Short mmCIF file of C-alpha atoms and ligand atoms in Angstrom, two decimals:
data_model
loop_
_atom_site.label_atom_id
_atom_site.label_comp_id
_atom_site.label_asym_id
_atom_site.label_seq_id
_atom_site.Cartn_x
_atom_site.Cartn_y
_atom_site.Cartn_z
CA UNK V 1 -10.11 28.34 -2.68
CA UNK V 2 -8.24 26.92 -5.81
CA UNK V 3 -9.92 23.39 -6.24
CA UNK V 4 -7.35 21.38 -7.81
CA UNK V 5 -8.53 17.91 -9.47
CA UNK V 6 -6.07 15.01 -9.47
CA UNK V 7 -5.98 15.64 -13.67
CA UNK V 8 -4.57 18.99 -13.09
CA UNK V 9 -2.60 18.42 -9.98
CA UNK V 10 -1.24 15.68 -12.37
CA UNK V 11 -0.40 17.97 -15.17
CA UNK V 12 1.29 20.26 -13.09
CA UNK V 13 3.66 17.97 -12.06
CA UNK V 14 4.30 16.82 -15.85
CA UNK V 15 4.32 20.34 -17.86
CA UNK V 16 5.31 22.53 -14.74
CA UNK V 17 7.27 20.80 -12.30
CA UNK V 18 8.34 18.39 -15.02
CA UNK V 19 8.57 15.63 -12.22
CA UNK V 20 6.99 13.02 -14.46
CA UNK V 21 6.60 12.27 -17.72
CA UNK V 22 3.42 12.28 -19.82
CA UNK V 23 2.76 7.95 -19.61
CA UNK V 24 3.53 7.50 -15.96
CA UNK V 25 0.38 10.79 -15.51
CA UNK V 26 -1.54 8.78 -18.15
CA UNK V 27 -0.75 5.65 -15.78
CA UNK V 28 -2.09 7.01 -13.16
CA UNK V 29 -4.96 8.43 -14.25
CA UNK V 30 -5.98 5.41 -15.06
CA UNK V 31 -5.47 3.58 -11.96
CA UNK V 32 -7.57 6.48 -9.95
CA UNK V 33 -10.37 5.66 -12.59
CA UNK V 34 -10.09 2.13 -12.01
CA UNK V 35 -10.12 2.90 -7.88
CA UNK V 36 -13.31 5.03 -8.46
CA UNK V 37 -15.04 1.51 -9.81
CA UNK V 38 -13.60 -0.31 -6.84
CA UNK V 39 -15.06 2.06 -4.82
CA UNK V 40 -18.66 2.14 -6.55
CA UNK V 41 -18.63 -1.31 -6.34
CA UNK V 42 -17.77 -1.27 -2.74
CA UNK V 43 -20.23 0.71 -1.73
CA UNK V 44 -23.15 -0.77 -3.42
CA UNK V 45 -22.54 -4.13 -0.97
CA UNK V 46 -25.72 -6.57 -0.82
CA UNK V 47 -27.59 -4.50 -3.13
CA UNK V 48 -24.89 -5.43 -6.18
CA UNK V 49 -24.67 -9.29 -4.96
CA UNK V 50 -20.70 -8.37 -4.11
CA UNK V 51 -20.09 -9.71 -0.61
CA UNK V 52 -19.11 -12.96 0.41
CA UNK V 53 -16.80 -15.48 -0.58
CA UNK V 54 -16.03 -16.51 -4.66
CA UNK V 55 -15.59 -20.00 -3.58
CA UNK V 56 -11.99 -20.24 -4.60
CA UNK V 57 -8.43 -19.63 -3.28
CA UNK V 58 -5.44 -16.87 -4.08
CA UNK V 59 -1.98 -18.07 -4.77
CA UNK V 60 -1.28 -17.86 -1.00
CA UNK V 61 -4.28 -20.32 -0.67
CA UNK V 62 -6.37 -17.33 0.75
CA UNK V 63 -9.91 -17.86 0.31
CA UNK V 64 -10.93 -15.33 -2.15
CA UNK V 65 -14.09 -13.21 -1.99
CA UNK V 66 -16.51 -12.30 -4.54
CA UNK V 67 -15.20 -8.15 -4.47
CA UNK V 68 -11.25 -9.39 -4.38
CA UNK V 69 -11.83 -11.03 -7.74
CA UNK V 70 -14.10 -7.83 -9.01
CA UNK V 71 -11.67 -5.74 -8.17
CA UNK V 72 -8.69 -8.00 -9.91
CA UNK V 73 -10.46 -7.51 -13.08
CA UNK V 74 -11.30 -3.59 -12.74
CA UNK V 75 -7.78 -3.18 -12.25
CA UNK V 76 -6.36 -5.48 -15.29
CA UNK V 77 -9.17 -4.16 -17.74
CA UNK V 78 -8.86 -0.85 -16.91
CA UNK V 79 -5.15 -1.11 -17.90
CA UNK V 80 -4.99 -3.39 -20.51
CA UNK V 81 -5.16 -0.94 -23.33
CA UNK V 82 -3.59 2.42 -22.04
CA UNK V 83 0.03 1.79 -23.96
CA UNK V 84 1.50 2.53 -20.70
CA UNK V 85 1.95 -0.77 -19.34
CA UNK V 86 4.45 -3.77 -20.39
CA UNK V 87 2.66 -6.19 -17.64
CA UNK V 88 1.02 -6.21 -14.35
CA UNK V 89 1.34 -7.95 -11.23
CA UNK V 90 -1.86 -9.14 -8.53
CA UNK V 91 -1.37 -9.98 -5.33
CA UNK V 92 -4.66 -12.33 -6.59
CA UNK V 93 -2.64 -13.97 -9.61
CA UNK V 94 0.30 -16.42 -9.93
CA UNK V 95 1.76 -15.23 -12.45
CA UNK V 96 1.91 -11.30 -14.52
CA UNK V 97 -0.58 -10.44 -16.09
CA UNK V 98 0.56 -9.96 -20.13
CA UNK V 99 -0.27 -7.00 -22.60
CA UNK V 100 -2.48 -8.66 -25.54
CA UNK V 101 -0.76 -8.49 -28.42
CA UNK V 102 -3.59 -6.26 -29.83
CA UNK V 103 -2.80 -3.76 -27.42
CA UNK V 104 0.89 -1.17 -28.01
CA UNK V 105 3.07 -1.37 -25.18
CA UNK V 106 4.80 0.84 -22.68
CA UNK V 107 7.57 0.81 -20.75
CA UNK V 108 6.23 0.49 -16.76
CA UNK V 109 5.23 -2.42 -14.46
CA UNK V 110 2.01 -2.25 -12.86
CA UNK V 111 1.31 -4.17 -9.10
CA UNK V 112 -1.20 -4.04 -7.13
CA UNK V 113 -3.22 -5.78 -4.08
CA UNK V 114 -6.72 -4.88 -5.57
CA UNK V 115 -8.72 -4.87 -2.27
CA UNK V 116 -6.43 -4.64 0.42
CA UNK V 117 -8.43 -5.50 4.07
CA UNK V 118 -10.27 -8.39 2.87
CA UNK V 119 -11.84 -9.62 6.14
CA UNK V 120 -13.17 -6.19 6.53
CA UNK V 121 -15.60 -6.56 3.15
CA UNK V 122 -18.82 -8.49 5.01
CA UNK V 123 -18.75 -6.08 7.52
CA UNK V 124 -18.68 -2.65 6.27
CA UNK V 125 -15.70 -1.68 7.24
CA UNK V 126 -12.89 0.36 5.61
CA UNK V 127 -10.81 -1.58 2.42
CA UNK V 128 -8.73 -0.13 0.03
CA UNK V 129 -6.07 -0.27 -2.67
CA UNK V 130 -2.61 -0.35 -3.30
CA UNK V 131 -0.49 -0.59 -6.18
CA UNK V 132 3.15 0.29 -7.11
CA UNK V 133 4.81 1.16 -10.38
CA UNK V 134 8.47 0.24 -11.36
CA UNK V 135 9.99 0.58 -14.59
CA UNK V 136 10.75 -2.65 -17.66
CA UNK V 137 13.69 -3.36 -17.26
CA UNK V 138 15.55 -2.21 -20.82
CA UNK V 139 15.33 -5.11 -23.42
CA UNK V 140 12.47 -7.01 -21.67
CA UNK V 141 8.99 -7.34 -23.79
CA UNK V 142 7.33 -10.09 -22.32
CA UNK V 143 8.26 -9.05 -18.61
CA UNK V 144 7.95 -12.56 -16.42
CA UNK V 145 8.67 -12.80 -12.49
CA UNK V 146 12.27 -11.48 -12.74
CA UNK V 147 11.13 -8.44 -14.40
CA UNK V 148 9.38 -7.61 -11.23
CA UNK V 149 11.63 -8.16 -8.72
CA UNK V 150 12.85 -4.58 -8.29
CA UNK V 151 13.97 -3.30 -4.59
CA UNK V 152 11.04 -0.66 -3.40
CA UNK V 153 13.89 1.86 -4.04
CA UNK V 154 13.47 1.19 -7.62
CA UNK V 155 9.90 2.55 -7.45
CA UNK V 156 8.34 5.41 -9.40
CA UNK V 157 5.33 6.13 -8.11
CA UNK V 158 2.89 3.77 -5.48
CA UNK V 159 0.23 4.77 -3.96
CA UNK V 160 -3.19 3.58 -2.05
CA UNK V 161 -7.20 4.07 -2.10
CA UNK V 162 -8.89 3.67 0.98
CA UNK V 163 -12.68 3.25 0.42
CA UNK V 164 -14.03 4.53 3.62
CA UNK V 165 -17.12 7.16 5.04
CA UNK V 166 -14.84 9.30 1.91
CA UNK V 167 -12.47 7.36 -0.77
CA UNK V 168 -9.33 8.56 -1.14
CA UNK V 169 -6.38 8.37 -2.83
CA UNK V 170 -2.98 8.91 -1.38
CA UNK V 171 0.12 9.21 -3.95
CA UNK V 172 3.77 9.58 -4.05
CA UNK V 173 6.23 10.11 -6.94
CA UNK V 174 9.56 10.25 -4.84
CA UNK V 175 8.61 14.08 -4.28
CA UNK V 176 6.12 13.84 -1.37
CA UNK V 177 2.67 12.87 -0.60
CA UNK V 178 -0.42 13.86 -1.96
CA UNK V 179 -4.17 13.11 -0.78
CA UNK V 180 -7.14 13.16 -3.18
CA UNK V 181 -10.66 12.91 -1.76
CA UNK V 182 -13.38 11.55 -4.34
CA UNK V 183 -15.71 14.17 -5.10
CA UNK V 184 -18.92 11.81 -5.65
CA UNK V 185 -20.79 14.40 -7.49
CA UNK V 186 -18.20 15.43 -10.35
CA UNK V 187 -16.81 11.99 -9.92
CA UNK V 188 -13.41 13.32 -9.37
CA UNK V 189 -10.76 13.24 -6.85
CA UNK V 190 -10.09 16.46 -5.61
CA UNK V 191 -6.81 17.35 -4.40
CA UNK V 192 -7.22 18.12 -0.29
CA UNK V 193 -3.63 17.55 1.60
CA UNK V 194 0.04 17.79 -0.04
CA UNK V 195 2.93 17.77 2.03
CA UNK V 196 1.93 15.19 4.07
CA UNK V 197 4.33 14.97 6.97
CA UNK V 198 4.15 11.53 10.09
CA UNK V 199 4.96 13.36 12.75
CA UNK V 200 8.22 11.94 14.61
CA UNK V 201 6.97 10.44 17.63
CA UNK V 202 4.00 9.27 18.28
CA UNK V 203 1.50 7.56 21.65
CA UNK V 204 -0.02 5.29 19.48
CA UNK V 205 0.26 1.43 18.14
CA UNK V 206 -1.28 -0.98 15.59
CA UNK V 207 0.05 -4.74 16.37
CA UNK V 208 -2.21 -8.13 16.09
CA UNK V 209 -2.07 -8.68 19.92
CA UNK V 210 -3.94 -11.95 19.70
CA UNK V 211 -0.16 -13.20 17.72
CA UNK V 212 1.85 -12.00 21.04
CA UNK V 213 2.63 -15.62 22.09
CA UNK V 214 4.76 -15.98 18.91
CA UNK V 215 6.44 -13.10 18.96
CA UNK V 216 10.20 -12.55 19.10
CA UNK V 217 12.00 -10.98 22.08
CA UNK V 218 12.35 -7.30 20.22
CA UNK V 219 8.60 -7.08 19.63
CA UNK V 220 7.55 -7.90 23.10
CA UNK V 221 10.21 -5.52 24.78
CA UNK V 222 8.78 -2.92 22.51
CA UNK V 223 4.61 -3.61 23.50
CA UNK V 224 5.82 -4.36 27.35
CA UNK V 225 7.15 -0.95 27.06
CA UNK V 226 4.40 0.84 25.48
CA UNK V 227 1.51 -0.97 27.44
CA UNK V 228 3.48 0.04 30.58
CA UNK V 229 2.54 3.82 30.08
CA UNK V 230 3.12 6.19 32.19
CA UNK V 231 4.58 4.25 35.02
CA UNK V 232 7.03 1.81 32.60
CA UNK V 233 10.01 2.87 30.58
CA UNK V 234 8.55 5.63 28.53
CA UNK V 235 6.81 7.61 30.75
CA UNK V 236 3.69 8.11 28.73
CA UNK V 237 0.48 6.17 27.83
CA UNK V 238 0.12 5.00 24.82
CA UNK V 239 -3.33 3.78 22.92
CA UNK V 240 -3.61 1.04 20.71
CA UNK V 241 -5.93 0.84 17.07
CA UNK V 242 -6.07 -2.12 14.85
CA UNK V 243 -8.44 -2.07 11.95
CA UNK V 244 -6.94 -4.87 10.16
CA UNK V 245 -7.01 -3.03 7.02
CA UNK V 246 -3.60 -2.56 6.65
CA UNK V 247 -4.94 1.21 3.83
CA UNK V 248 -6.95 2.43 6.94
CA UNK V 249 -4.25 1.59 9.32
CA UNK V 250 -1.93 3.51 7.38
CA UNK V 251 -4.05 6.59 6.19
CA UNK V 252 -4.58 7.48 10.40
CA UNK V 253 -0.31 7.05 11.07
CA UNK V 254 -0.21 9.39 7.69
CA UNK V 255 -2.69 11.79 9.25
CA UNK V 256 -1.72 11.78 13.33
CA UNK V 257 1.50 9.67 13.64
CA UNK V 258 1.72 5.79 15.04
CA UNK V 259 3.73 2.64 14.65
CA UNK V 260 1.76 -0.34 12.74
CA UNK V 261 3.75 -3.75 13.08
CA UNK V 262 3.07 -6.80 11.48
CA UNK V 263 6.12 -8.61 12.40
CA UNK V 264 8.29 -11.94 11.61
CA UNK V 265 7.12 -14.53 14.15
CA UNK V 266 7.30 -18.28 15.11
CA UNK V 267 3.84 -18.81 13.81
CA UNK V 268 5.12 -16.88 10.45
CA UNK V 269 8.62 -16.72 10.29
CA UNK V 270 8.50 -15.03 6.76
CA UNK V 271 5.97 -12.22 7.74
CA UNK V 272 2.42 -11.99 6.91
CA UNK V 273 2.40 -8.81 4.48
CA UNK V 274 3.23 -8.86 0.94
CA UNK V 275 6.91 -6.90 -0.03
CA UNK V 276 5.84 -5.99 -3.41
CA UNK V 277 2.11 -5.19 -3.26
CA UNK V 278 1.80 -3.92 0.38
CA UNK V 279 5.30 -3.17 1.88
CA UNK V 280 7.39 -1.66 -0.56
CA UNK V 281 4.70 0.63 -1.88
CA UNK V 282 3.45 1.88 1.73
CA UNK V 283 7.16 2.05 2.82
CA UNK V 284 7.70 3.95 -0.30
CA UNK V 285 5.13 6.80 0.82
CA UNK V 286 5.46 6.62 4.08
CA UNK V 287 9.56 7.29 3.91
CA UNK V 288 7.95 10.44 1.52
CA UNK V 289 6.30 11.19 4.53
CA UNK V 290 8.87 11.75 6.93
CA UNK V 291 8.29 8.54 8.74
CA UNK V 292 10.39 4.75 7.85
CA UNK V 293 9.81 1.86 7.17
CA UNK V 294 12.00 -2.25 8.28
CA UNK V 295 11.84 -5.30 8.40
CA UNK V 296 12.37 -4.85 12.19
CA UNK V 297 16.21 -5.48 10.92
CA UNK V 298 16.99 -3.60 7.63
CA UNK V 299 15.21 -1.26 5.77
CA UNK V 300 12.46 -2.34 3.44
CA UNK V 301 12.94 -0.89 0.21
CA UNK V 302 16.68 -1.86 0.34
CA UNK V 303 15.25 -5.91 0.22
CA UNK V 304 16.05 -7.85 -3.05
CA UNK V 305 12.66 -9.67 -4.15
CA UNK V 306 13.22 -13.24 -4.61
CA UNK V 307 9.96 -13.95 -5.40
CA UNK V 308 6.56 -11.60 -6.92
CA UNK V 309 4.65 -13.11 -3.72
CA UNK V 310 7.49 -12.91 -0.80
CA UNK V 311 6.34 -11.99 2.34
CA UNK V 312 8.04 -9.79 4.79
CA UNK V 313 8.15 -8.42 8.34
CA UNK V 314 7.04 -4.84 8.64
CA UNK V 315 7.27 -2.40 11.27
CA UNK V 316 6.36 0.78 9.89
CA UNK V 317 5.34 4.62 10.41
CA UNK V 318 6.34 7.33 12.81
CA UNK V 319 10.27 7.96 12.38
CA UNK V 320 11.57 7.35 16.23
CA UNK V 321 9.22 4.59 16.90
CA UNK V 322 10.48 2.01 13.82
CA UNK V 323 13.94 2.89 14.66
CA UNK V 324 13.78 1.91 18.52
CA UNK V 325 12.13 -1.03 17.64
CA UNK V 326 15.25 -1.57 14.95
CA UNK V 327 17.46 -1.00 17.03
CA UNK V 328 16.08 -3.44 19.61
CA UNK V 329 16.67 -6.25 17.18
CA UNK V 330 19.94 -5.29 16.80
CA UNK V 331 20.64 -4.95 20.14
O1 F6P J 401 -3.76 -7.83 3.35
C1 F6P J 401 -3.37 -8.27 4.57
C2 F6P J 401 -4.20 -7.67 5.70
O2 F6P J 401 -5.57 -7.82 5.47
C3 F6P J 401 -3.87 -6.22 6.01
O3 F6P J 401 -4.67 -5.31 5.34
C4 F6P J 401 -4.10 -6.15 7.50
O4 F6P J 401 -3.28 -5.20 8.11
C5 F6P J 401 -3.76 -7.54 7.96
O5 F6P J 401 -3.83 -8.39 6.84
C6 F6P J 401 -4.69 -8.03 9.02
O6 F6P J 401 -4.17 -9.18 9.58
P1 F6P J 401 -4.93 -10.00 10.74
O7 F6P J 401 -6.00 -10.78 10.04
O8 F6P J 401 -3.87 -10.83 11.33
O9 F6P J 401 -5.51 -9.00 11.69
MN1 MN J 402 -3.68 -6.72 1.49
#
């Protein structure tokens, strides 16, 4: 079998397929080394003093823990000095992140949530990555908030690391989806899926149910419908998963189909998920997919940004499922 690592598969698509240029591969190179930290780190736990709280709180007054600020600074040093990079953007910091002036500039945006799942860390269960690339706008060299706020459309590449029993890396460039599985040993990720495709329809769900009292009329038509099974409306049963990792979540609708939800509510009318760190960039690959992604009401990577930490309503994953709950709320 050819074994192709994610440095060739990556040079293919520059010199061969000529699908990207030679900085956005450099980019992202550099951002898979930078997950392969994250994911040492990870799984060293206890033994490298990285659980547990930091004892201070994110911009969206989030209590940080110790491996969400590790993994902040993995990311930003990591890609600091690559050229590549105009500025970056954490879901764990108020404002971008600036080039040093000692360091050349390039001409992309770098955002990320750097460990994605955080109430998962104590308890050993899956986290990840995610992290979406847009272009500088032309003219810009010390890119502030309005530099960022791109629609998802706008994106180049995005893509996420789950660190799990394997790490992996899932990535999209507007031409599909690719899955890289870290190869502990060489200590490289190892191309093992392309073509990913959600298939259309699906029997299973990822929603909070403990946030059912607040939700709107749409939502609960939808769950009432599914948790019916065979006997209700759509004549099947359906099972329900929610790992509350929203990477891990997303990697098993990539791999077997399902709808995850994280919807607009009375307790959070704005949403609880991120639009530039977490929904644009999984909408982004999981549109590559096959499958779509809304706001319950429009389409996600249509949004304009008004703000680098807006929140949004998601209903993502399997194509059939996020358009009858769509068209729900527009019914
Ligand atoms: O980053 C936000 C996040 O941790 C997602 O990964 C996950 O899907 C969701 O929040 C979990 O939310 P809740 O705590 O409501 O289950
Ligand atoms: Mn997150």
């Amino acid at each position: 079998m050819r074994r192709v690592s994610l440095t060739r598969y990556l040079i293919e698509q520059q010199r061969d397929k000529q699908s990207i240029p030679s900085d956005l591969r450099l980019l992202i190179e550099v951002v898979s080394r930078a997950c392969k930290a994250i994911s040492n780190t990870v799984a060293k736990g206890a033994l490298a003093d990285v659980l547990g709280s930091a004892g201070s709180d994110n911009v969206q007054g989030e209590a940080q823990k110790k491996l969400d600020v590790i993994s902040n600074e993995i990311l930003l040093e990591a890609n600091e000095w690559g050229g590549h990079l105009a500025a970056m953007a954490s879901e764990e910091m108020e404002q971008p992140h600036q080039i040093p002036h000692r360091f050349p500039k390039g001409e992309y945006l770098l955002l990320f949530d750097p460990l994605d799942g955080s109430s998962n860390i104590d308890v050993n269960v899956s986290v990840g990555t995610i992290f979406s690339v847009l272009r500088c706008p032309d003219g810009v060299t010390e890119p502030d908030e309005k530099a960022f706020l791109q629609p998802g459309t706008k994106q180049v590449a995005a893509g996420f690391a789950v660190y799990g029993p394997s790490t992996l890396l899932v990535l999209t460039f507007g031409d599909g989806v690719a899955v890289f599985t870290l190869d502990r040993e060489q200590g490289s990720f190892v191309l093992t899926q392309e073509n990913v495709q959600i298939p259309e329809e699906t029997a299973e769900f990822a929603i909070n149910m403990s946030n059912q009292r607040h939700w709107e009329a749409p939502v609960r038509r939808y769950i009432d419908e599914v948790v019916a099974g065979a006997t209700g409306p759509r004549k099947k049963d359906f099972n329900m998963r929610w790992i509350a990792s929203m990477v891990a979540d997303l990697y098993r609708i990539l791999t077997r189909g399902g709808i995850f939800m994280y919807p607009v509510d009375a307790k959070r009318p704005g949403g609880r998920l991120r639009l530039m760190y977490e929904a644009n960039p999984m909408a982004f690959i999981v549109e590559q997919a096959g499958g779509a992604a809304t706001t319950g009401r429009k389409r996600v990577m249509e949004l304009q940004p008004e703000e680098l930490h807006q929140r949004v309503g998601l209903v993502i994953g399997s194509k059939k499922e996020v358009e009858r709950v769509t068209r729900y709320h527009v019914e």
